[in-house]
Coordinates of C-alpha atoms and ligand atoms in Angstrom, one line a residue:
M749 CA 48.3 -85.8 25.7
A750 CA 46.8 -86.1 22.2
N751 CA 47.8 -84.0 19.2
K752 CA 45.7 -83.0 16.1
S753 CA 46.4 -85.1 13.0
L754 CA 48.0 -83.6 9.9
A755 CA 47.3 -86.7 7.8
K756 CA 44.2 -84.9 6.3
V757 CA 44.1 -83.2 3.0
P758 CA 44.8 -79.4 3.0
E759 CA 41.1 -78.6 2.4
S760 CA 40.3 -80.2 5.8
T761 CA 43.3 -78.6 7.5
C762 CA 43.2 -75.3 9.4
V763 CA 46.5 -73.5 10.0
L764 CA 47.0 -70.7 12.5
V765 CA 49.6 -68.2 11.1
T766 CA 50.8 -65.8 13.8
G767 CA 52.3 -62.7 12.3
G768 CA 50.4 -63.5 9.1
A769 CA 50.1 -59.9 8.0
G770 CA 53.8 -59.4 8.0
F771 CA 56.3 -59.8 5.1
I772 CA 57.0 -63.5 5.3
G773 CA 53.6 -64.3 6.9
S774 CA 51.5 -62.7 4.2
H775 CA 53.5 -64.5 1.5
T776 CA 53.0 -67.8 3.4
C777 CA 49.2 -67.2 3.6
V778 CA 49.2 -66.9 -0.2
E779 CA 50.9 -70.3 -0.6
L780 CA 48.8 -72.0 2.0
L781 CA 45.5 -70.7 0.4
N782 CA 46.8 -71.7 -3.0
K783 CA 47.3 -75.2 -1.7
G784 CA 43.7 -75.3 -0.3
Y785 CA 44.5 -74.9 3.4
R786 CA 42.2 -72.8 5.6
V787 CA 44.1 -70.0 7.2
V788 CA 43.5 -68.1 10.5
V789 CA 45.8 -65.1 11.0
V790 CA 46.6 -63.6 14.4
D791 CA 48.6 -60.3 14.2
D792 CA 48.7 -57.3 16.4
L793 CA 49.6 -55.1 13.5
S794 CA 52.5 -53.5 15.5
N795 CA 54.8 -54.0 12.5
S796 CA 52.4 -54.8 9.7
S797 CA 49.3 -53.7 7.9
K798 CA 45.8 -55.2 7.6
V799 CA 46.0 -54.0 3.9
A800 CA 48.4 -56.9 3.3
L801 CA 45.6 -59.4 4.1
D802 CA 43.2 -57.6 1.7
R803 CA 46.0 -58.0 -1.0
V804 CA 46.3 -61.7 -0.1
R805 CA 42.6 -62.1 -0.7
Q806 CA 43.0 -60.2 -4.0
I807 CA 45.9 -62.5 -5.1
T808 CA 44.0 -65.7 -4.1
G809 CA 40.6 -64.6 -5.4
L810 CA 38.9 -64.7 -2.0
S811 CA 36.0 -62.3 -1.2
A812 CA 36.3 -60.2 1.9
D813 CA 34.0 -62.5 3.9
D814 CA 35.4 -65.8 2.6
A815 CA 36.0 -67.9 5.8
R816 CA 39.0 -69.6 4.2
L817 CA 41.0 -66.6 5.5
A818 CA 40.1 -65.4 9.0
F819 CA 41.8 -62.6 10.8
Y820 CA 42.1 -61.7 14.5
E821 CA 43.9 -58.5 15.6
C822 CA 45.6 -59.6 18.8
N823 CA 48.9 -60.0 20.4
I824 CA 50.1 -63.6 21.3
L825 CA 50.6 -62.5 24.9
D826 CA 46.9 -62.0 25.2
R827 CA 45.8 -65.4 26.5
E828 CA 42.1 -64.6 26.5
A829 CA 42.1 -63.5 22.9
L830 CA 44.2 -66.5 21.8
T831 CA 41.8 -68.8 23.7
R832 CA 38.9 -67.3 21.7
V833 CA 40.8 -68.0 18.5
F834 CA 41.2 -71.7 19.3
Q835 CA 37.6 -71.9 20.5
E836 CA 36.2 -70.4 17.3
N837 CA 38.5 -72.3 14.9
E838 CA 39.4 -76.0 14.6
I839 CA 43.2 -75.3 14.4
D840 CA 45.3 -78.2 13.4
A841 CA 48.8 -76.6 13.1
I842 CA 50.6 -73.4 13.8
I843 CA 53.1 -71.5 11.7
H844 CA 54.6 -69.0 14.1
F845 CA 56.1 -65.8 12.7
A846 CA 54.9 -63.2 15.3
G847 CA 57.8 -61.5 17.0
F848 CA 60.0 -58.4 17.0
K849 CA 62.8 -58.8 14.5
A850 CA 65.1 -55.7 14.3
V851 CA 68.6 -56.7 15.3
G852 CA 69.8 -53.2 16.3
E853 CA 66.6 -52.4 18.2
S854 CA 66.9 -55.6 20.2
V855 CA 70.2 -54.4 21.6
Q856 CA 68.5 -51.2 22.9
K857 CA 65.3 -53.0 24.1
P858 CA 66.2 -56.4 25.3
L859 CA 63.3 -56.6 27.8
E860 CA 60.7 -55.9 25.1
Y861 CA 62.3 -58.5 22.8
Y862 CA 62.5 -61.3 25.4
W863 CA 59.0 -60.5 26.7
N864 CA 57.3 -60.2 23.3
N865 CA 59.2 -63.0 21.5
V866 CA 59.8 -65.6 24.3
A867 CA 56.9 -65.0 26.7
G868 CA 54.6 -64.6 23.8
T869 CA 55.6 -67.9 22.4
L870 CA 55.1 -69.6 25.8
V871 CA 51.6 -68.2 26.0
L872 CA 50.9 -69.4 22.5
C873 CA 52.1 -72.9 23.2
S874 CA 50.3 -73.1 26.5
V875 CA 46.9 -72.2 24.9
A876 CA 47.6 -74.5 21.9
R877 CA 48.3 -77.4 24.2
E878 CA 45.0 -76.9 26.0
F879 CA 43.3 -77.5 22.6
D880 CA 45.6 -80.5 21.7
V881 CA 47.4 -78.5 19.0
K882 CA 51.0 -79.6 19.1
N883 CA 52.1 -79.2 15.5
I884 CA 54.2 -76.1 15.2
V885 CA 56.5 -74.7 12.4
F886 CA 58.7 -72.0 14.0
S887 CA 60.3 -69.1 12.2
S888 CA 63.9 -69.3 13.2
S889 CA 67.0 -67.7 11.7
A890 CA 70.5 -68.4 10.6
T891 CA 71.5 -65.9 13.2
V892 CA 71.4 -68.8 15.7
Y893 CA 74.7 -70.0 14.2
G894 CA 76.4 -66.7 15.3
E895 CA 79.8 -66.6 13.7
P896 CA 79.5 -70.0 11.9
D897 CA 82.3 -72.6 12.4
F898 CA 82.1 -73.3 8.7
I899 CA 80.3 -72.3 5.5
P900 CA 78.3 -73.4 3.7
I901 CA 76.4 -73.8 6.9
T902 CA 74.7 -77.2 7.5
E903 CA 72.1 -77.8 10.2
S904 CA 74.8 -79.7 12.2
C905 CA 76.9 -76.5 12.4
P906 CA 77.1 -75.7 16.1
K907 CA 75.0 -72.8 17.4
H908 CA 76.8 -69.9 18.9
E909 CA 75.8 -67.0 21.0
A910 CA 74.0 -64.6 18.8
T911 CA 75.4 -61.1 18.6
N912 CA 72.1 -59.6 19.7
P913 CA 69.0 -60.3 21.9
Y914 CA 66.9 -60.8 18.8
G915 CA 69.0 -63.8 17.7
E916 CA 69.1 -65.0 21.3
T917 CA 65.3 -65.1 21.4
K918 CA 65.3 -67.4 18.3
S919 CA 67.9 -69.7 19.8
M920 CA 66.0 -69.9 23.2
L921 CA 62.7 -70.6 21.4
E922 CA 64.4 -73.4 19.5
R923 CA 65.4 -74.9 22.8
V924 CA 61.9 -74.4 24.3
L925 CA 60.1 -76.1 21.4
T926 CA 62.7 -79.0 21.5
D927 CA 62.0 -79.4 25.3
L928 CA 58.3 -79.4 24.7
Y929 CA 58.8 -82.5 22.5
K930 CA 61.2 -84.1 25.0
G931 CA 58.6 -83.7 27.8
D932 CA 55.7 -84.8 25.7
N933 CA 56.4 -87.0 22.6
E934 CA 53.1 -85.9 21.0
W935 CA 54.7 -82.6 19.9
N936 CA 55.6 -82.3 16.2
V937 CA 58.1 -79.4 15.7
V938 CA 59.8 -77.9 12.7
L939 CA 62.5 -75.2 13.1
L940 CA 63.1 -73.3 9.9
R941 CA 66.3 -71.4 9.9
Y942 CA 66.0 -68.6 7.3
F943 CA 68.9 -66.9 5.6
N944 CA 68.2 -63.5 4.0
P945 CA 64.6 -63.3 2.8
I946 CA 64.0 -60.6 0.0
G947 CA 61.8 -60.1 -3.0
A948 CA 58.0 -60.0 -3.3
H949 CA 55.1 -61.8 -4.8
E950 CA 55.2 -61.5 -8.7
S951 CA 51.9 -59.5 -8.6
G952 CA 53.6 -56.6 -6.9
L953 CA 50.6 -56.4 -4.5
I954 CA 52.5 -57.6 -1.3
G955 CA 56.1 -57.1 -0.2
E956 CA 58.4 -55.9 2.5
D957 CA 57.2 -52.7 4.1
P958 CA 59.7 -51.8 6.9
K959 CA 58.8 -49.0 9.3
G960 CA 61.2 -46.0 9.2
I961 CA 64.7 -46.2 7.7
P962 CA 65.3 -49.8 6.7
N963 CA 68.0 -51.7 8.6
N964 CA 68.3 -54.4 6.0
L965 CA 70.1 -54.0 2.7
L966 CA 67.4 -54.9 0.1
P967 CA 64.6 -52.6 1.3
Y968 CA 67.2 -49.8 1.6
V969 CA 68.4 -50.3 -1.9
A970 CA 64.8 -50.5 -3.1
Q971 CA 64.0 -47.1 -1.5
V972 CA 67.1 -45.5 -3.1
A973 CA 65.8 -46.9 -6.4
V974 CA 62.4 -45.4 -6.0
G975 CA 63.9 -42.1 -4.9
K976 CA 62.8 -42.2 -1.2
L977 CA 66.5 -42.4 -0.1
A978 CA 69.5 -40.8 -1.8
C979 CA 72.4 -43.3 -1.5
V980 CA 73.2 -46.8 -0.4
G981 CA 75.8 -47.0 2.4
V982 CA 78.0 -50.2 1.8
F983 CA 79.1 -51.3 5.2
G984 CA 82.7 -52.2 4.5
D985 CA 84.6 -53.2 1.4
D986 CA 87.6 -54.8 3.2
Y987 CA 86.1 -58.2 4.0
P988 CA 87.9 -61.4 2.8
T989 CA 85.3 -61.8 0.1
P990 CA 85.6 -61.7 -3.7
D991 CA 84.8 -57.9 -4.0
G992 CA 85.4 -57.1 -0.3
T993 CA 81.8 -56.5 0.6
G994 CA 79.6 -58.7 2.8
V995 CA 78.3 -62.0 1.3
R996 CA 74.9 -63.4 2.3
D997 CA 72.5 -66.1 1.1
Y998 CA 69.5 -64.1 -0.3
I999 CA 66.3 -66.2 -0.7
H1000 CA 63.1 -65.2 -2.5
V1001 CA 60.3 -64.8 0.0
V1002 CA 58.0 -66.9 -2.2
D1003 CA 60.5 -69.7 -2.1
L1004 CA 60.7 -69.3 1.7
A1005 CA 56.9 -69.3 2.0
R1006 CA 56.7 -72.6 -0.1
G1007 CA 59.2 -74.1 2.4
H1008 CA 56.6 -73.6 5.1
V1009 CA 54.0 -75.5 3.1
A1010 CA 56.6 -78.3 2.5
A1011 CA 57.2 -78.4 6.3
L1012 CA 53.5 -79.0 6.9
E1013 CA 53.5 -81.8 4.4
W1014 CA 56.6 -83.3 6.1
M1015 CA 54.9 -83.1 9.5
G1016 CA 51.9 -84.9 8.0
G1017 CA 54.2 -87.7 7.0
K1018 CA 53.4 -87.0 3.3
V1019 CA 57.0 -86.4 2.2
G1020 CA 60.5 -87.4 3.2
T1021 CA 62.1 -90.7 4.3
G1022 CA 61.1 -90.2 8.0
E1023 CA 64.7 -89.7 9.1
A1024 CA 65.0 -86.4 10.8
I1025 CA 68.7 -86.2 9.9
G1026 CA 71.4 -84.1 11.4
I1027 CA 72.4 -82.9 14.9
G1028 CA 69.6 -81.2 16.8
S1029 CA 66.8 -83.0 14.9
I1030 CA 65.0 -85.6 16.9
K1031 CA 63.2 -88.4 15.1
G1032 CA 60.2 -89.4 17.2
T1033 CA 57.9 -92.3 16.8
P1034 CA 55.3 -91.4 14.1
A1035 CA 51.6 -91.5 15.1
E1036 CA 49.4 -94.4 14.0
D1037 CA 48.2 -92.3 11.0
G1038 CA 51.8 -91.7 9.9
T1039 CA 52.1 -88.2 11.0
R1040 CA 55.5 -87.3 12.4
R1041 CA 56.4 -86.6 16.0
G1042 CA 59.8 -85.1 17.0
V1043 CA 61.9 -82.1 16.0
G1044 CA 63.0 -81.3 12.4
I1045 CA 65.6 -78.6 11.8
F1046 CA 66.0 -77.2 8.3
N1047 CA 68.0 -74.3 6.7
L1048 CA 66.0 -72.4 4.1
G1049 CA 68.4 -70.7 1.7
T1050 CA 69.6 -71.0 -1.8
G1051 CA 73.1 -72.3 -1.1
K1052 CA 74.6 -69.4 -3.1
G1053 CA 76.3 -66.3 -1.6
S1054 CA 75.9 -62.8 -3.1
S1055 CA 77.8 -59.7 -2.1
V1056 CA 76.4 -56.2 -1.3
L1057 CA 77.7 -55.0 -4.7
D1058 CA 76.1 -58.0 -6.4
V1059 CA 72.8 -57.0 -4.9
I1060 CA 73.2 -53.3 -5.9
H1061 CA 74.0 -54.2 -9.5
A1062 CA 71.2 -56.8 -9.7
F1063 CA 68.8 -54.1 -8.5
E1064 CA 70.2 -51.6 -11.2
R1065 CA 69.3 -54.3 -13.8
A1066 CA 65.8 -54.6 -12.3
C1067 CA 65.0 -50.8 -12.1
G1068 CA 66.9 -49.8 -15.2
H1069 CA 69.0 -47.1 -13.7
E1070 CA 72.2 -46.7 -11.7
L1071 CA 72.0 -46.5 -8.0
A1072 CA 74.3 -44.2 -5.9
Y1073 CA 76.3 -45.9 -3.2
E1074 CA 79.2 -45.1 -1.0
I1075 CA 81.6 -47.2 1.0
K1076 CA 81.2 -46.8 4.8
P1077 CA 82.9 -48.4 7.8
R1078 CA 81.9 -52.0 8.7
R1079 CA 78.8 -52.4 10.8
A1080 CA 79.3 -53.9 14.3
G1081 CA 78.3 -57.5 14.6
D1082 CA 78.4 -58.3 10.8
V1083 CA 80.1 -61.5 9.6
A1084 CA 82.0 -61.4 6.3
E1085 CA 80.3 -64.3 4.7
N1086 CA 77.3 -66.5 5.4
Y1087 CA 75.4 -68.9 3.2
A1088 CA 73.5 -72.2 3.6
A1089 CA 73.9 -75.8 2.7
C1090 CA 70.3 -76.8 1.8
D1091 CA 70.7 -80.5 1.0
K1092 CA 68.6 -81.5 4.1
A1093 CA 65.6 -79.5 3.0
R1094 CA 65.9 -80.9 -0.5
D1095 CA 66.2 -84.5 0.6
E1096 CA 63.7 -84.4 3.5
L1097 CA 61.2 -81.8 2.5
G1098 CA 61.5 -82.1 -1.2
W1099 CA 62.0 -78.4 -1.3
V1100 CA 64.5 -76.4 -3.3
A1101 CA 64.6 -72.6 -3.8
E1102 CA 63.8 -71.8 -7.4
Y1103 CA 64.4 -68.1 -7.9
D1104 CA 67.7 -66.3 -8.5
L1105 CA 68.9 -62.8 -7.4
D1106 CA 67.7 -61.1 -10.6
R1107 CA 64.2 -62.5 -10.1
M1108 CA 64.3 -61.4 -6.4
C1109 CA 65.2 -57.9 -7.4
A1110 CA 62.8 -57.7 -10.3
D1111 CA 59.9 -58.7 -8.0
S1112 CA 61.1 -56.4 -5.3
W1113 CA 61.3 -53.5 -7.7
R1114 CA 57.7 -54.2 -9.0
W1115 CA 56.4 -54.1 -5.4
Q1116 CA 58.4 -51.0 -4.5
S1117 CA 57.7 -49.0 -7.6
T1118 CA 54.0 -49.6 -7.5
N1119 CA 53.8 -49.1 -3.8
P1120 CA 56.4 -46.4 -3.0
N1121 CA 54.9 -45.9 0.4
G1122 CA 54.3 -49.6 1.1
Y1123 CA 50.8 -50.3 2.4
A1124 CA 50.3 -46.7 3.5
A1125 CA 47.8 -44.9 1.4
S1126 CA 49.9 -43.5 -1.4
Ligands
WQD252 C1 73.1 -57.8 4.6 C2 74.5 -57.3 4.1 C3 75.5 -55.8 5.6 C4 72.5 -52.7 5.1 C5 69.8 -59.7 9.2 C6 69.5 -60.4 10.5 C7 69.0 -61.8 10.3 C8 67.9 -61.8 9.3 C9 68.2 -61.1 8.0 C10 65.8 -61.9 10.6 C11 75.5 -57.3 5.2 C12 75.2 -55.1 4.3 C13 73.2 -53.8 5.0 C14 73.0 -51.5 4.5 C15 74.9 -52.7 3.8 N1 66.7 -61.2 9.9 N2 74.4 -53.8 4.4 N3 74.2 -51.5 3.9 O1 72.6 -58.6 8.7 O2 72.8 -60.4 7.0 O3 70.8 -60.4 8.5 O4 68.6 -59.7 8.4 O5 65.8 -63.1 10.8 O6 68.7 -62.3 11.5 O7 70.7 -60.4 11.2 O8 71.0 -58.6 6.7 O9 70.3 -57.0 5.1 O10 71.1 -56.2 7.4 O11 72.7 -57.1 5.7 O12 76.1 -52.7 3.3 O13 72.4 -50.4 4.5 O14 74.3 -56.0 3.6 O15 76.8 -55.4 6.1 O16 76.8 -57.6 4.6 P1 71.9 -59.5 7.8 P2 71.2 -57.1 6.2

């Protein structure tokens, strides 16, 4: 029934990052290594590139064989491979990103999404438990709020049925992880609800590298700016928003990554008042060494909404030329406006997003213009 302690210094703490070669995962590896943590990445490379990890080493000054960053190419559904990872590494905590994440695709392929995202997480937690690893930070999403009852959205905003299977997998897994704690109070769970992660590391070495035509706004705009695509389609300009286009809470991916490091510190009892505030959070009884037990739920956003046209004009400032766009019909399932209240993360995690939209676009442009084909050999 025991759990590994997170009261240790980062240099003595090993973090398993599933999906660590991905967009948010690779940026989080940089921040963990910068803080002195040892990192073990598990990734099946189905939607990422191993080159990203080479770039992480380049950014953090690690040689190719430096044991502070280990990599295992495997899927979290592969129990035998996961067991070997835990046998070969003294894992203390898990940051769990691995999962399919395309909203539209999930509508077409619900079985693949429930199998990969939900069953995969069950295998991961089952193996982790065998090795007394019950500290887990989960990559959740603001999509669990569905059409929010109010904005800005606080963590106590009721969850609604997501408009797609992808969002449902996030909501289900929040419930699974909460029930793991309710059934065994040794579990130490943080659910991080992301808003709209964009941008790239300031080095331009890592960034978002979607496969095929991007579904999301920012990578699409970036590919228009670099000339890979011709024109941005603006999905609706008749919403009840300042300029009629959709409003979202865009957050710099480096800010988001730093939120995960803050969550680990919180789990280790090193920050925060100990009150897991707000509906859904469960304040457990801390372990003897002060490390937390229970379920913490936090929105990671900036608290500021930006419209589609705001993003396009910010990207024009970043790339130095105008971008072609045309108004198109609304996209099914889109809400008009959605942005976070982030007081809880500020008060409990001691975390606040630092970067504004212009910085997000400037960093994204540096990545896109120096890597026009992403991680593929240019
Ligand atoms: C943003 C705005 C569109 C593309 C999704 C997921 C969410 C999270 C982030 C994983 C909206 C408009 C978009 C385009 C446009 N992902 N748009 N033209 O839908 O807010 O959130 O990604 O966790 O779960 O739902 O992000 O970037 O697709 O859209 O006008 O070509 O841009 O209508 O207003 P979204 P998005």
